[in-house]
XYZ file of C-alpha atoms in Angstrom:
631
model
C -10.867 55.842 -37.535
C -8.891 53.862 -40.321
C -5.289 52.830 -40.275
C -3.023 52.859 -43.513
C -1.976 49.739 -44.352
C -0.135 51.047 -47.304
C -0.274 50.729 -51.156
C -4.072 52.865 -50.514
C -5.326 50.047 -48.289
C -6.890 51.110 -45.060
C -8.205 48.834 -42.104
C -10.258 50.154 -39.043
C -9.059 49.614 -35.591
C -12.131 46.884 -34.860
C -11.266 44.782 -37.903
C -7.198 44.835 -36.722
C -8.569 43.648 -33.381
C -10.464 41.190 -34.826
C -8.008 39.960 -37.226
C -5.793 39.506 -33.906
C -8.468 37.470 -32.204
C -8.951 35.058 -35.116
C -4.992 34.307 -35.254
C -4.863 33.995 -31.620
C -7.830 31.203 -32.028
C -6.270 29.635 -34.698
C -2.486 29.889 -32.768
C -4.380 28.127 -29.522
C -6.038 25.618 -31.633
C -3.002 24.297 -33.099
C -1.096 24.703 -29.978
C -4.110 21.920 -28.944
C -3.576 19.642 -31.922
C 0.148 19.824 -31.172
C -0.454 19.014 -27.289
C -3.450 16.203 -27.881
C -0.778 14.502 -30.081
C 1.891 14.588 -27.865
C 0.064 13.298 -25.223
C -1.350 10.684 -27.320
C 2.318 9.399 -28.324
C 3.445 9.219 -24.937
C 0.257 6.867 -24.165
C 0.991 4.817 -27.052
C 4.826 4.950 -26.083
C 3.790 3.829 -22.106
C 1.468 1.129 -23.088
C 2.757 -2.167 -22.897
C 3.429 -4.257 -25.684
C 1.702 -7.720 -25.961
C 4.091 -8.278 -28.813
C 7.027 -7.780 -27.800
C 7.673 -11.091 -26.334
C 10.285 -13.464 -27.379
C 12.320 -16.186 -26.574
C 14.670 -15.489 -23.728
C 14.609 -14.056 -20.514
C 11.974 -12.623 -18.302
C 12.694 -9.094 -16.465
C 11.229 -8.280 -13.664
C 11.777 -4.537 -12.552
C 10.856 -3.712 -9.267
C 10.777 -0.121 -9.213
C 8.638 1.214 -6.345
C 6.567 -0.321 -3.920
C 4.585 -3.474 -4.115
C 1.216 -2.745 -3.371
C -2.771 -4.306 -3.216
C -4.371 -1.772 -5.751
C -2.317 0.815 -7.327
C -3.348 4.113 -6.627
C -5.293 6.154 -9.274
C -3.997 8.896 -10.900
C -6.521 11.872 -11.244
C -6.323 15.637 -12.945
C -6.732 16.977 -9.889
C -4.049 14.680 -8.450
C -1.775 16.106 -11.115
C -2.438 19.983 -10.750
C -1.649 19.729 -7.073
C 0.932 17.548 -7.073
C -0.550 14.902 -4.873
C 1.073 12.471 -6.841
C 1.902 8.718 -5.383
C 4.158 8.760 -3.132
C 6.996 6.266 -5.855
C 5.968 4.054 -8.672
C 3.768 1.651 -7.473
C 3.093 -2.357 -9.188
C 0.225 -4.493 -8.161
C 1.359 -8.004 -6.440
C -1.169 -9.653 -8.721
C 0.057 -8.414 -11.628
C 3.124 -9.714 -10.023
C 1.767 -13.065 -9.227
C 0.044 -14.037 -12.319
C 2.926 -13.190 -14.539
C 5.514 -15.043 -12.412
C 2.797 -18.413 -12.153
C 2.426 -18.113 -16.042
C 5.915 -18.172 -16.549
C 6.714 -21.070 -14.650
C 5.093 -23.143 -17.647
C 5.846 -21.265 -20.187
C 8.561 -22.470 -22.718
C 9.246 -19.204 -24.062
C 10.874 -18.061 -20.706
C 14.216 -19.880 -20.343
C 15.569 -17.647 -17.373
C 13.641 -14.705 -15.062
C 15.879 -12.142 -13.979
C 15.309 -9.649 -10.918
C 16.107 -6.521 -11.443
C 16.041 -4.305 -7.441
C 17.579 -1.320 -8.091
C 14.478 1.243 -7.709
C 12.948 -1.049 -5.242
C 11.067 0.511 -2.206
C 9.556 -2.142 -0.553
C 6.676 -4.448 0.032
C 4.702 -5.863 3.336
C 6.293 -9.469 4.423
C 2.867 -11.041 3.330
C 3.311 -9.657 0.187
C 7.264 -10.653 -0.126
C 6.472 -14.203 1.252
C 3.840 -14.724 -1.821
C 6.375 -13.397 -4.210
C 9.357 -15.711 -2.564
C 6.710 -18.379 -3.276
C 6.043 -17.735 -6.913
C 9.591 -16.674 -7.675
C 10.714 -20.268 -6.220
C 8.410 -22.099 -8.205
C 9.453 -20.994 -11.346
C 13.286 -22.223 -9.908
C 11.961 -25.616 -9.499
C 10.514 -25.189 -12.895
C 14.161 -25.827 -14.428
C 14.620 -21.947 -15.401
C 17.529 -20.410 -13.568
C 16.607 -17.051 -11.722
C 18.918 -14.535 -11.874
C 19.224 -11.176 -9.261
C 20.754 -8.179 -9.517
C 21.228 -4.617 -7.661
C 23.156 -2.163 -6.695
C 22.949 -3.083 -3.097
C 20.136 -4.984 -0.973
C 17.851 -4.700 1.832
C 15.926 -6.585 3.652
C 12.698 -6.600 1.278
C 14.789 -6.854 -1.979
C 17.142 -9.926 -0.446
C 14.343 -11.638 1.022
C 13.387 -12.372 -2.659
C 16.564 -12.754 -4.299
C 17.076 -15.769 -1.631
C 14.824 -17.245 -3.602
C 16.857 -17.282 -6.667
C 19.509 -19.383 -7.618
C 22.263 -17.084 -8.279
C 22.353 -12.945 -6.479
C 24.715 -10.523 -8.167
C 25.317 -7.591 -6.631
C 27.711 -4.185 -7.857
C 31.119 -4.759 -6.307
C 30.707 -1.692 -4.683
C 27.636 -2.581 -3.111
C 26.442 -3.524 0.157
C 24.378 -6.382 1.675
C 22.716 -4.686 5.152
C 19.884 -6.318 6.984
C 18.056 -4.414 9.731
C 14.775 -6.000 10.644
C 12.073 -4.418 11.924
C 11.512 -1.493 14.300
C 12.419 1.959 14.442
C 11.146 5.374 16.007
C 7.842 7.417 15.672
C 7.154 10.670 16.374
C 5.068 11.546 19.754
C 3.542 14.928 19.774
C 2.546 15.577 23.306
C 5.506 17.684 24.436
C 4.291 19.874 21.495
C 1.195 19.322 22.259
C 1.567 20.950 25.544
C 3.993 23.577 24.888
C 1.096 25.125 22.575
C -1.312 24.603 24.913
C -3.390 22.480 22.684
C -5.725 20.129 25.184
C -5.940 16.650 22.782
C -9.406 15.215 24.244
C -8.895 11.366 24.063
C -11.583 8.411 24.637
C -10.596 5.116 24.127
C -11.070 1.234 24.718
C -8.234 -1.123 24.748
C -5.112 -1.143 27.086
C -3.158 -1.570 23.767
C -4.658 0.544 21.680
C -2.061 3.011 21.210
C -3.532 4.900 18.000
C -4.107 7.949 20.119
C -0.350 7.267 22.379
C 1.548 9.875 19.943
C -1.194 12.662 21.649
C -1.119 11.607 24.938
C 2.746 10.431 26.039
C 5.842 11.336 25.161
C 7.249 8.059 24.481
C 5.530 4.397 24.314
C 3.592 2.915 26.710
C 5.077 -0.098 28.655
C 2.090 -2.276 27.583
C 1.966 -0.801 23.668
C 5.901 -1.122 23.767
C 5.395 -5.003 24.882
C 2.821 -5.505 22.143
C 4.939 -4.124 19.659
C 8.172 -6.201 20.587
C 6.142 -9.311 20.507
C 4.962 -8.476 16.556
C 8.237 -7.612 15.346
C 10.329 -10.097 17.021
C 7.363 -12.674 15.148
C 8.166 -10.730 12.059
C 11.330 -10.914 12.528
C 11.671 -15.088 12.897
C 9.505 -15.487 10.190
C 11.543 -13.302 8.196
C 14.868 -15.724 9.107
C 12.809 -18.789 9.026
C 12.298 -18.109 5.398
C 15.322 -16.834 3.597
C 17.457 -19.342 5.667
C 15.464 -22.134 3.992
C 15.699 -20.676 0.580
C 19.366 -19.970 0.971
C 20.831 -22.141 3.674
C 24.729 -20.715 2.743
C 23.761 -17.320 3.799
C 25.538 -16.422 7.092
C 22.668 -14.401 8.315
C 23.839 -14.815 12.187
C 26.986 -13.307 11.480
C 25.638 -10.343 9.372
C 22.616 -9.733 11.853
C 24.762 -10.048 14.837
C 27.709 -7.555 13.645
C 28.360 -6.718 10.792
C 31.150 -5.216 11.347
C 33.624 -8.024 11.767
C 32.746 -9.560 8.335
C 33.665 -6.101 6.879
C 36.927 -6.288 8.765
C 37.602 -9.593 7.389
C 38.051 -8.294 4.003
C 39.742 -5.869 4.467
C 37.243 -3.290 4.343
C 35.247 -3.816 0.997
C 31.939 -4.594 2.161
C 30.835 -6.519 -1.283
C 33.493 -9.209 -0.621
C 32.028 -9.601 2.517
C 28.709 -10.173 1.609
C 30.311 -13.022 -0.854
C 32.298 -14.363 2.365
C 28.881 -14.273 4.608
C 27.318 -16.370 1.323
C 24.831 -13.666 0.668
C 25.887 -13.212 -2.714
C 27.189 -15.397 -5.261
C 29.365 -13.053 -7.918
C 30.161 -9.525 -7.597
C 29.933 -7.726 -11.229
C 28.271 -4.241 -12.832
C 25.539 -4.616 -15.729
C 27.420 -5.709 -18.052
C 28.837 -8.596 -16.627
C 25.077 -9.406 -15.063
C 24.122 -9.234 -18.695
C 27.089 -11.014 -20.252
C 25.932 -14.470 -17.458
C 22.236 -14.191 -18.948
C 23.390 -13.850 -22.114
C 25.364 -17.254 -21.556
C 21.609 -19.004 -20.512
C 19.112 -17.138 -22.945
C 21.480 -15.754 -25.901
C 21.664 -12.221 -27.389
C 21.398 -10.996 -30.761
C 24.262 -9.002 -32.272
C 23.224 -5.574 -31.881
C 22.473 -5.900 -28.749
C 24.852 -3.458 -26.051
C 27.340 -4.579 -23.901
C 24.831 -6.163 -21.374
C 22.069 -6.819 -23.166
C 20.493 -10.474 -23.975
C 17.291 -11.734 -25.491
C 14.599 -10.887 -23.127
C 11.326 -9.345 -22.642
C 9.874 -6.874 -20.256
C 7.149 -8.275 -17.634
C 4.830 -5.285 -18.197
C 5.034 -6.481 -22.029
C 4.600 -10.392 -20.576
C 1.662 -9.387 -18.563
C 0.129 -7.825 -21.686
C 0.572 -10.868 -23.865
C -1.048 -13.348 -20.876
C -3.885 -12.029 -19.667
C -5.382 -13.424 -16.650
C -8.489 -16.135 -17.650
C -11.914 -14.887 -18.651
C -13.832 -17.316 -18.753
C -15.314 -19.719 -16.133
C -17.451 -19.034 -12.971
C -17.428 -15.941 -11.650
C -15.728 -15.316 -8.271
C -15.876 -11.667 -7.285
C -12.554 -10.300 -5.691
C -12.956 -7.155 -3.637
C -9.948 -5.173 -2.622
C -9.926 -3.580 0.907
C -6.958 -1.576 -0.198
C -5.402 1.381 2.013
C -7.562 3.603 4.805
C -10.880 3.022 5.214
C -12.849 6.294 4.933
C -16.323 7.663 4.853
C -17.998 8.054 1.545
C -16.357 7.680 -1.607
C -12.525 7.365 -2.516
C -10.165 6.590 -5.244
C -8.352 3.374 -5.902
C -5.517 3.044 -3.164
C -7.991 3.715 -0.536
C -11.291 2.595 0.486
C -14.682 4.801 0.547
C -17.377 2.893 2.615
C -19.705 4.126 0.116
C -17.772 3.147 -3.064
C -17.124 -0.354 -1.696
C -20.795 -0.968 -1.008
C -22.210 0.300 -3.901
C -19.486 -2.186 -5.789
C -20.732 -4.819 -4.235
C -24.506 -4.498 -4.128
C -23.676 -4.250 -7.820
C -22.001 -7.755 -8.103
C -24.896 -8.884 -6.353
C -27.268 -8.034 -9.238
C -24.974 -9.920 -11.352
C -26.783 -13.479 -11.180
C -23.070 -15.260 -12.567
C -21.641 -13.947 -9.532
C -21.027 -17.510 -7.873
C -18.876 -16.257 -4.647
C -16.600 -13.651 -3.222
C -13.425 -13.036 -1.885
C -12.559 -10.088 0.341
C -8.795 -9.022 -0.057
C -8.041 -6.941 2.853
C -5.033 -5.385 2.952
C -6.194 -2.259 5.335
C -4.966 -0.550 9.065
C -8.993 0.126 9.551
C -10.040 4.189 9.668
C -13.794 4.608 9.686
C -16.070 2.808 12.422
C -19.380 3.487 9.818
C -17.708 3.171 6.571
C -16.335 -0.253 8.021
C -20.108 -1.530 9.314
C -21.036 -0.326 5.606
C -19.141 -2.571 4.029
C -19.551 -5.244 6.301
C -23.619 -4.752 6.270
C -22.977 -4.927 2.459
C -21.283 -8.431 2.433
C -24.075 -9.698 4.750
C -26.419 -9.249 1.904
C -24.499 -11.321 -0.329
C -24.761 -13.820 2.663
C -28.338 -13.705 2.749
C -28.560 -14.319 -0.917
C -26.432 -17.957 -0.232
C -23.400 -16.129 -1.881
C -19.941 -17.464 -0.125
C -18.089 -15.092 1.068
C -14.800 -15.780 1.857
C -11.725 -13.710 3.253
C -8.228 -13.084 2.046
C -5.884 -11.169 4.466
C -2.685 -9.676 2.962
C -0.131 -7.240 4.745
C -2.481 -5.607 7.131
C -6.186 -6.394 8.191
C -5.810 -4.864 11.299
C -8.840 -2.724 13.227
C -11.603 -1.993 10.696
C -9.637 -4.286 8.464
C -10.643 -6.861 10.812
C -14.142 -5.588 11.277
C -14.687 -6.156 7.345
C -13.640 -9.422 7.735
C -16.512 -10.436 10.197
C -18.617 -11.065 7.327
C -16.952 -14.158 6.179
C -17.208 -17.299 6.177
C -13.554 -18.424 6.341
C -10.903 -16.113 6.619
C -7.294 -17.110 5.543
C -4.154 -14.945 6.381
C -0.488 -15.479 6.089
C 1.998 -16.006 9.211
C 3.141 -12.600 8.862
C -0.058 -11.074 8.594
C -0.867 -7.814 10.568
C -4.240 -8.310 11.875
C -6.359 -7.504 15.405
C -6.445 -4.448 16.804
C -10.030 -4.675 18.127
C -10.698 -1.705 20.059
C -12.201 1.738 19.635
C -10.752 5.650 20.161
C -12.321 8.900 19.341
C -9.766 11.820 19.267
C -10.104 16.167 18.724
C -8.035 19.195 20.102
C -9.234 21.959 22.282
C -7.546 25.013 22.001
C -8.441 27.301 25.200
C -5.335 27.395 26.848
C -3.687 27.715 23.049
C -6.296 31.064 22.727
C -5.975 32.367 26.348
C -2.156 32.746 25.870
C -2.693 34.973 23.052
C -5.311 36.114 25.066
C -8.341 34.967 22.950
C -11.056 33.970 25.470
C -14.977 32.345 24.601
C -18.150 32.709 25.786
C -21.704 32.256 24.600
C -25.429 30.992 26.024
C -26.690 27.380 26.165
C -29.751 25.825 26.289
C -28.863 21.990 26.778
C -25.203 20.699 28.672
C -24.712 19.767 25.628
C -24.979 23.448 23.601
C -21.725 24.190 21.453
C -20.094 21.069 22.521
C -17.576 19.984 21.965
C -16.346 23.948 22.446
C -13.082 24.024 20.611
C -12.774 27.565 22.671
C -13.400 26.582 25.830
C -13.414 23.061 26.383
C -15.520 20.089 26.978
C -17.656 19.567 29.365
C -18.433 16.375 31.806
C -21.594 15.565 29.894
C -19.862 16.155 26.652
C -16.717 13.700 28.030
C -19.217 10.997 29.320
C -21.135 11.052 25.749
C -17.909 10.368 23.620
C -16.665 7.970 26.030
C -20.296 6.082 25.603
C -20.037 6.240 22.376
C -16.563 4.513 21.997
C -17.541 1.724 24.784
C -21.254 1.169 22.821
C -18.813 0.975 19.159
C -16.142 -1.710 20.903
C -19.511 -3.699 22.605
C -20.354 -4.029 18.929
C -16.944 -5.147 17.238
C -16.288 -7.334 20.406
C -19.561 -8.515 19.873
C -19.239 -9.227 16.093
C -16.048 -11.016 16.633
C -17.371 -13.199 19.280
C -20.515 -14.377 16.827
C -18.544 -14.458 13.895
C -15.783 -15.990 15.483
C -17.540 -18.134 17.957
C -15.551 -17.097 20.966
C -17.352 -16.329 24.138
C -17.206 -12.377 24.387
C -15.046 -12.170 27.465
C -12.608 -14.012 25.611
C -12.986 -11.453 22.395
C -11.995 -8.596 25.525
C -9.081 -10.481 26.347
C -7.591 -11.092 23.161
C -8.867 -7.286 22.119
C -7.998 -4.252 23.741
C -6.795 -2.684 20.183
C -3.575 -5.700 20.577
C -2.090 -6.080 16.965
C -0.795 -9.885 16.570
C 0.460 -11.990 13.900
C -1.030 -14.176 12.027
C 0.627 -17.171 13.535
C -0.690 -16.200 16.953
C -3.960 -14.877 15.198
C -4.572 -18.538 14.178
C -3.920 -19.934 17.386
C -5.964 -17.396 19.424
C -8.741 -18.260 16.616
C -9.092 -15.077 15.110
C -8.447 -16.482 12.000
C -9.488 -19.638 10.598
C -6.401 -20.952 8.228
C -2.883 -19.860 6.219
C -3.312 -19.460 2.717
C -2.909 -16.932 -0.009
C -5.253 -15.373 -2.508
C -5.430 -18.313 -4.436
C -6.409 -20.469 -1.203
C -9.251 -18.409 -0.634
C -10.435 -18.110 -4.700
C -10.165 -22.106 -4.467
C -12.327 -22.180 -0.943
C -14.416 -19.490 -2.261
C -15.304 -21.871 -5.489
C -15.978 -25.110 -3.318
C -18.034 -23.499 -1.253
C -20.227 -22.293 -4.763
C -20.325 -26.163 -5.837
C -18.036 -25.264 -9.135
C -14.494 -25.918 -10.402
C -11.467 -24.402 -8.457
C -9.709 -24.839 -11.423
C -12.728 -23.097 -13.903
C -13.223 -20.063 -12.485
C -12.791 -16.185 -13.470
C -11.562 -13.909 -11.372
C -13.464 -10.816 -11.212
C -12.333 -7.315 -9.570
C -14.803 -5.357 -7.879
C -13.053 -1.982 -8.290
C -14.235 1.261 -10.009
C -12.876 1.012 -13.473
C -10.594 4.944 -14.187
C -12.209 7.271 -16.524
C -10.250 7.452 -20.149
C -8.176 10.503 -18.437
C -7.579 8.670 -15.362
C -6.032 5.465 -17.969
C -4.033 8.202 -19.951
C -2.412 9.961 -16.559
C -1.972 6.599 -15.079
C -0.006 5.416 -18.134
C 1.672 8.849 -18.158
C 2.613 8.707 -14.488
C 1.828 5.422 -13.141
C 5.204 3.807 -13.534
C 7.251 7.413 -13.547
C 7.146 8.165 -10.149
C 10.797 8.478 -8.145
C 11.940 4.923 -7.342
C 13.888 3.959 -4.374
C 17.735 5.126 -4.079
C 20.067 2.195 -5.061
C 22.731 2.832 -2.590
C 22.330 1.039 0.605
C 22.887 3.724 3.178
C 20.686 6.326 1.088
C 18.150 3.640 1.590
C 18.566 3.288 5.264
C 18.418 7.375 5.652
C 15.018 6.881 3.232
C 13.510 4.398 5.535
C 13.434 5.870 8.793
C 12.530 9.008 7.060
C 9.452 7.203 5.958
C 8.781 5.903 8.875
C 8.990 9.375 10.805
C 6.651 10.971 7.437
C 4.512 7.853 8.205
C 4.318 8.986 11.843
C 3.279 12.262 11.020
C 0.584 11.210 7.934
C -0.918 8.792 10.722
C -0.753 11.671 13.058
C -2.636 14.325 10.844
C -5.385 11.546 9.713
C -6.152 10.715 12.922
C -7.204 14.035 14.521
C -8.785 15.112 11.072
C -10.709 12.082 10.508
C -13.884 10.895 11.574
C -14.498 11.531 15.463
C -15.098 7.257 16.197
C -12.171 5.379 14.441
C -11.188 2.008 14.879
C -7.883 2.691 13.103
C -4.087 0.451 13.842
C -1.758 2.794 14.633
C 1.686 2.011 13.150
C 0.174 -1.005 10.999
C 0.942 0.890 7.325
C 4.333 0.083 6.133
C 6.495 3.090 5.730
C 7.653 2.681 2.665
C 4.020 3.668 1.671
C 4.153 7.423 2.981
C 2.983 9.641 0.916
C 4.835 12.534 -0.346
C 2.203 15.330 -0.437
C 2.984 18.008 1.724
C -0.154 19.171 1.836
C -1.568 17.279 5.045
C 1.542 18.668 7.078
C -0.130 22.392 6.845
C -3.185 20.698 7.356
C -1.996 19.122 10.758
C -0.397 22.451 11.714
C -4.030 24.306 10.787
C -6.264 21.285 12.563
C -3.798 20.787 15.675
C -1.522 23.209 15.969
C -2.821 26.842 15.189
């Protein structure tokens, strides 16, 4: 059959279809060309620019959290979602930029810039007070300014030399501490039997299962660290800004606020926690006075550069000896895993690799972990003993958290440094799973089946466990903590009764984790890099740093440059932020929850150890939970 196409031309249907097909492949095609380009402007347009930097001022933008590794950012990431939880910048990105710009001559001012700010762990804040300090004592003013500030975001404008703040912002400070969820009244109204086996009076990882509110003896624990916290916290910004009233605006608030009248920014002026009250224009018109401004620039604009730009121009040092850095970032989980988190396989294969590397000269563990995985822990650990045996120092660097198989990690070093606020401990042992019979027998579901062994179909989800079954798991938790006690007490050379003592899954400080020997000294990063090169008979002060971490493919690079630094910051307003926080600390609650009775049956994992400004936003786990626990 033809079709008239007019003027005596005819076409058959199969060439029309045809036809149709070819413009359709031509349509996608360009469609392609149009989308490859786009995406390939926005890369270019993300990417930092090494040449950007001028004379002038230094920004710093905190948007997001600070964190050890920055999570990756992967396709499959993007199609569900599962995106990170806000922006996210790495504090040695952070570090290197601030310690190069304490010398350099270009950089007449830094400014510090906290409206977007979510948060970093007190190690992590005290390192950054540090840096941020030294480039004050450099000569070069250091100027702060937000909306309103927190506890996270003033502890490092003390450091400054002058804090500006909107003049209808706020100054709160709340310390540490706040509520978590506890799941057995749930638990129980389902009929869900949670089967628990544990070592450790204080390990309360599995408490949220079990009671309905805090044990007395987790509860005391958990005082002790935050109050620690807490004075540390004080200790520090009341050195670095000795006119701040913090008594008065710890103790109540209130009566500053009713001092003037009401306005709460000209009481955090009164209470000496900020210097000038002003929007961004007036911010901008006070740098402008130190580092200058070109004519075109806006209202608040000044000569300046951006620190992702700085970073780019001042790489960190390439040549030198080579000291290995390995990030223990995030959970520590069986088999592989992305940046952000760490796969006991992907961390030993990265450093049996450095080991084949014959410039390696030494390495330094950076843990910054709550634990997770009993085996992919040993893995790792069994992998740094080989570097051991091949003379390689290995030395450990504890940041926020190194808490449970955090610590376990660290029993293959030879010196481990931590900071006073370090997280770290934890050393015990829990295995955790649900039952569901008396779920199933109220919607009258029942289970039955034949057995050969005591052990047949065990543990029966339908029907229960059995003794032999319960006297198994509970062997197998005891024989896992007679191993990390045991590790500790050769590593650390502590008598193993004394490892019990100071065990039983406690979390401490690292002030009191120094005195009770579980850690050798204070120091940063850069401590340990300088031990690490001593100990490898070279320079301190000629040495590359090298990071063990899987490099990203190209479309891992081109979504993290996308997305990386696009995720929702933190609100701006101080009482949003409040609301925000103990939201994150009841999502962290819940995250913990769901990982813990979905992950691996042996865990030596810190309960309450991640910061909660770090929960994630994927909704996914909560069906998960509901499917795992609570169907």
């Amino acid at each position: 059959m033809a079709v008239d196409l007019g003027r005596g031309v005819s076409e058959t249907w199969p060439a029309r279809i045809w036809r149709l097909l070819i413009a359709t492949k031509d349509m996608l095609a360009l469609l392609f060309l149009l989308l490859f380009f786009a995406v390939l402007f926005m890369l270019l347009a993300s990417a930092p620019n090494g040449g950007a930097v001028k004379e002038g001022a230094l920004v710093l933008r905190l948007n997001g959290a600070v964190v050890e590794q920055r999570e990756t950012v992967s396709p499959r990431d993007l199609l569900s979602g599962n995106l990170p939880s806000s922006a996210q910048m790495q504090l040695r990105d952070i570090i290197h930029g601030l310690t190069r710009a304490a010398t350099d001559e270009k950089v007449k001012a830094l400014v510090l810039d906290f409206d977007g700010f979510s948060g970093a762990g007190q190690a992590s804040l005290t390192r950054m007070g540090e840096a941020i300090a030294a480039v004050k004592k450099a000569g070069k003013p250091v100027l702060s300014f937000a909306s309103a500030y927190g506890d996270d975001s003033y502890f490092l404008a003390a450091h400054g030399s002058e804090i500006w703040m909107e003049a209808m912002g706020q100054a709160v400070l709340q310390g540490p501490g706040g509520s978590r969820p506890y799941f057995k009244g749930l638990s129980d109204r389902l009929g869900v039997n949670v089967r628990v086996y544990r070592v450790g009076t204080y390990k309360s990882a599995i408490e949220p299962f079990t009671r309905d509110s805090q044990s007395p003896e987790a509860k005391a624990a958990s005082q002790a660290l935050a109050d620690s916290l807490w004075a540390d916290w004080q200790d520090r910004v009341s050195r670095a800004r000795p006119q701040a009233k913090l008594n008065a605006v710890i103790g109540d608030p209130s009566v500053g606020i009713a001092a003037s009248g009401g306005d709460m920014g000209k009481a955090a002026v009164a209470a000496g926690m900020v210097d000038h009250l002003g929007d961004a224009i007036a911010f901008g018109k006070r740098v402008s006075e130190i580092v200058g401004r070109e004519e075109e620039d806006r209202a608040d604009g000044y000569n300046a550069t951006e620190f992702e730009d700085y970073l780019a121009a001042n790489p960190p040092k390439m040549k030198g000896a080579k000291i290995g850095i390995l990030p223990i970032a995030g959970e520590i989980v069986d088999g592989s895993a992305p940046a952000g988190m760490t796969g006991g396989d992907t961390t030993a294969s990265l450093i049996l690799d450095a080991l084949a590397d014959d410039q390696m000269k030494a390495l330094v563990v950076r843990i910054d972990s709550p634990g997770g995985s009993a085996m992919a822990s040993e893995k790792i650990r069994t992998a740094l003993m080989a570097a051991k045996e091949k003379k390689i120092p290995v030395v450990i660097s504890m940041g926020d958290v190194a808490a449970s198989g955090g610590y376990w990690v660290a029993m293959a070093g030879d010196r481990i440094f931590a900071e006073p606020s370090t997280i770290t401990g934890s050393i015990g042992v829990f295995a955790i799973f649900p039952t569901l019979e008396n779920t199933l027998a109220k919607a009258g579901i029942k289970g039955d089946g034949v057995r050969t062994t005591p052990l047949s179909g065990q543990p029966d989800i339908l029907q229960g466990t059995n003794l032999e079954t319960d006297a198994l798991f509970q062997a197998g938790v005891n024989d896992i903590y007679k191993r990390f006690t045991g590790l500790v007490a050769s590593a650390r050379k502590l008598p193993v009764a004394r490892v019990d003592e100071i065990g039983q899954g406690r979390v401490w400080a690292g002030g009191t984790a120094r005195q009770l020997g579980l850690v050798d000294a204070f120091g940063s990063l850069d401590d340990a890099v300088d031990e690490a090169a001593r100990r490898a008979n070279v320079d301190p002060g000629d040495v590359a740093r090298t990071y063990l971490e899987a490099e990203p493919s190209f479309l891992g690079r081109l979504l993290g440059g996308m997305f990386g630094v696009r995720q929702a910051a933190a609100p701006v307003d101080i009482f949003t932020q409040l609301v925000r926080k103990e939201q994150s600390l009841f999502m962290t609650g819940l995250y913990d929850g769901s990982r813990i009775v979905t992950g691996p049956a042996i865990q030596v994992r810190c309960m309450g150890c991640r910061p909660s400004h770090f929960a994630p936003t994927d909704q996914s786990w909560l069906g998960l939970l509901k499917e795992k626990v609570f169907q």
